[in-house]
């Protein structure tokens, strides 16, 4: 048994929402196997349709079948005390045997597909019409194909669903009763678990089928394209029939197989393309939906369409006669053999050749070939657009119209730039607003009184320019101007002159100290500034000469006033030794070499009282030395602990808070004598008396 000529691109929408992904069973997480069911109420019957969500459940269901139970729940609108349950399926409902399909498949294509999927030894699709997507589908698992094609076929024909063991008609129903139908799998539980499902319905639950919505059509590339909403009505319809009429009254179906959406797309609609039987004639189209029980919907509202031959020729301008600075006369031509296709002309205008173009004259009759237009801008681009009798059109090539222009552009503004140390100059400026602007010229000079020279060969169309200059010349600056030009080569006035100073690559000479003096613990410094012409500032740096922890230079003073040549350092601490040096910075932010440093010793103040009661405790089991003391001077900022072993010198070992009165040293070695020394550091820079203690460990 072979399938007939069906090219199936993708089985993506099956049985009211089952999404049969071909690789679903190959996923690591297996989804629950379920039964899904749908019912339709008639005045004298209840129609049932069901399916399973898994290909293996479908395979075993073909062998074991389904059980259909009906429970009468309501009678005359009242619940029954003891619901009445009957078995509708007899033993089980399974696909009919192959012999029962023999005549059916000869007259029903969907029956042929379903029977081949259920009973065929191999499941092959006739590939007389090769298709790349179809070849991909062939390569998928055979069971996936059987499962997918089977569900696709029964979705299109309710009688096929009954033959396949997936449909049932209950005619033993009463008007005053309401039933609960349960569909269960007959697969033994030890082989597979399939969740059952039920549906509650009566003969009074008759639902009118909705009319298909959003149906419309249009003429495109010598064909009619019909479009309508599909996804929104998927709970009702699996496929559609398209009907055509020549008088709007008598319609005939034009599709040979039901129209359905087989590919999962991001669009909710579906379309169908129909060839045009006769151009220039009106046709009416409408659609009817086909539900899961092979019932058809009311027809949609009809769409009226007329097909016309598209325009092949384009209009061409033959003459542009400028009548004044504000008016032009335009003439064009169009192929006579196609003039009958033209519905109207439109005149389009833009500021540039590429647009955007706007309609300035509408509804020009097809027999007209000339027109006058005003007002004009400094530059104008025109097109003639010929419209066919449907939605097709052809546009002419653009033509430029420019009236006499003797007005130059405005003076350019916003010219600015920078020079780097390699002599690369980057310039930029504000864009002029003239519509007929052609571009700019850049001119340059190295002195104010020198004649400026043009730098660019072609007019600049962007608002920036890169130049390079000689950094070895003795000129201190470079001068630039900008000129704008229009399409008539009218030149603007030059922009304001931009003066750019050349970067200075030679550092300034160093300043030198002249004198220094210590007064009341402060250091008065006097120096001689650098003699460089582009002097910018002088900076004084200081470092503590004997601090073994911090040796960095710190800036203590800077001045940008060249008349200031002295500074008093009020933050020097008594008893310390400092080094001072000077640096000059020029206008190019280049720094001089530091001046030779001077070394200044600041006399110390009298020692203040130190810690009291220094006492040591040795714990050889816990391996530490504990030191305790007393100290209560709140003007101190820290306590410094020094340590040495049998050989000098002392080294700074720990810094402690003035509130501390106990400290433990665990970095010790047995059989070693340690000497600890304590001193306090005060806010004014003075220090306390030196207190020592010797500890044998």
GROMACS .gro file of N, CA and C in nm, residues 2 46 138 194 202 335 381 442 445 448 465 503 510 551 554 612 645 672-673:
model
   57
    2UNK      N    1   0.072   0.216  -0.094
    2UNK     CA    2   0.153   0.337  -0.105
    2UNK      C    3   0.066   0.459  -0.079
   46UNK      N    4  -2.420   1.174   2.032
   46UNK     CA    5  -2.299   1.237   2.084
   46UNK      C    6  -2.181   1.177   2.008
  138UNK      N    7   1.178   1.228   0.563
  138UNK     CA    8   1.198   1.086   0.539
  138UNK      C    9   1.298   1.025   0.636
  194UNK      N   10  -0.113   0.490   3.066
  194UNK     CA   11  -0.167   0.601   2.987
  194UNK      C   12  -0.280   0.663   3.067
  202UNK      N   13  -2.421   1.680   2.701
  202UNK     CA   14  -2.556   1.630   2.674
  202UNK      C   15  -2.597   1.672   2.534
  335UNK      N   16   0.503   5.453  -2.249
  335UNK     CA   17   0.480   5.361  -2.361
  335UNK      C   18   0.332   5.355  -2.396
  381UNK      N   19   1.460   6.733  -0.664
  381UNK     CA   20   1.462   6.608  -0.739
  381UNK      C   21   1.317   6.563  -0.757
  442UNK      N   22   3.930   7.314   0.353
  442UNK     CA   23   4.013   7.346   0.470
  442UNK      C   24   4.136   7.421   0.422
  445UNK      N   25   4.761   7.788   0.768
  445UNK     CA   26   4.880   7.874   0.768
  445UNK      C   27   4.956   7.850   0.898
  448UNK      N   28   5.007   8.420   1.142
  448UNK     CA   29   4.886   8.498   1.123
  448UNK      C   30   4.888   8.577   0.991
  465UNK      N   31   3.813   6.637   0.966
  465UNK     CA   32   3.931   6.632   0.879
  465UNK      C   33   4.053   6.600   0.964
  503UNK      N   34   5.217   7.100   2.047
  503UNK     CA   35   5.260   7.037   2.173
  503UNK      C   36   5.409   7.058   2.196
  510UNK      N   37   6.487   7.313   3.551
  510UNK     CA   38   6.447   7.296   3.691
  510UNK      C   39   6.464   7.425   3.770
  551UNK      N   40   5.884   5.580   5.224
  551UNK     CA   41   5.987   5.660   5.160
  551UNK      C   42   5.933   5.740   5.041
  554UNK      N   43   5.594   6.336   4.885
  554UNK     CA   44   5.460   6.393   4.897
  554UNK      C   45   5.462   6.539   4.853
  612UNK      N   46   5.415   5.322   8.182
  612UNK     CA   47   5.457   5.286   8.318
  612UNK      C   48   5.421   5.140   8.344
  645UNK      N   49   6.693   4.098   6.943
  645UNK     CA   50   6.740   3.977   7.011
  645UNK      C   51   6.873   4.008   7.079
  672UNK      N   52   6.592   3.200   7.351
  672UNK     CA   53   6.631   3.330   7.294
  672UNK      C   54   6.595   3.440   7.393
  673UNK      N   55   6.684   3.538   7.402
  673UNK     CA   56   6.659   3.654   7.489
  673UNK      C   57   6.610   3.769   7.401
   0.00000   0.00000   0.00000
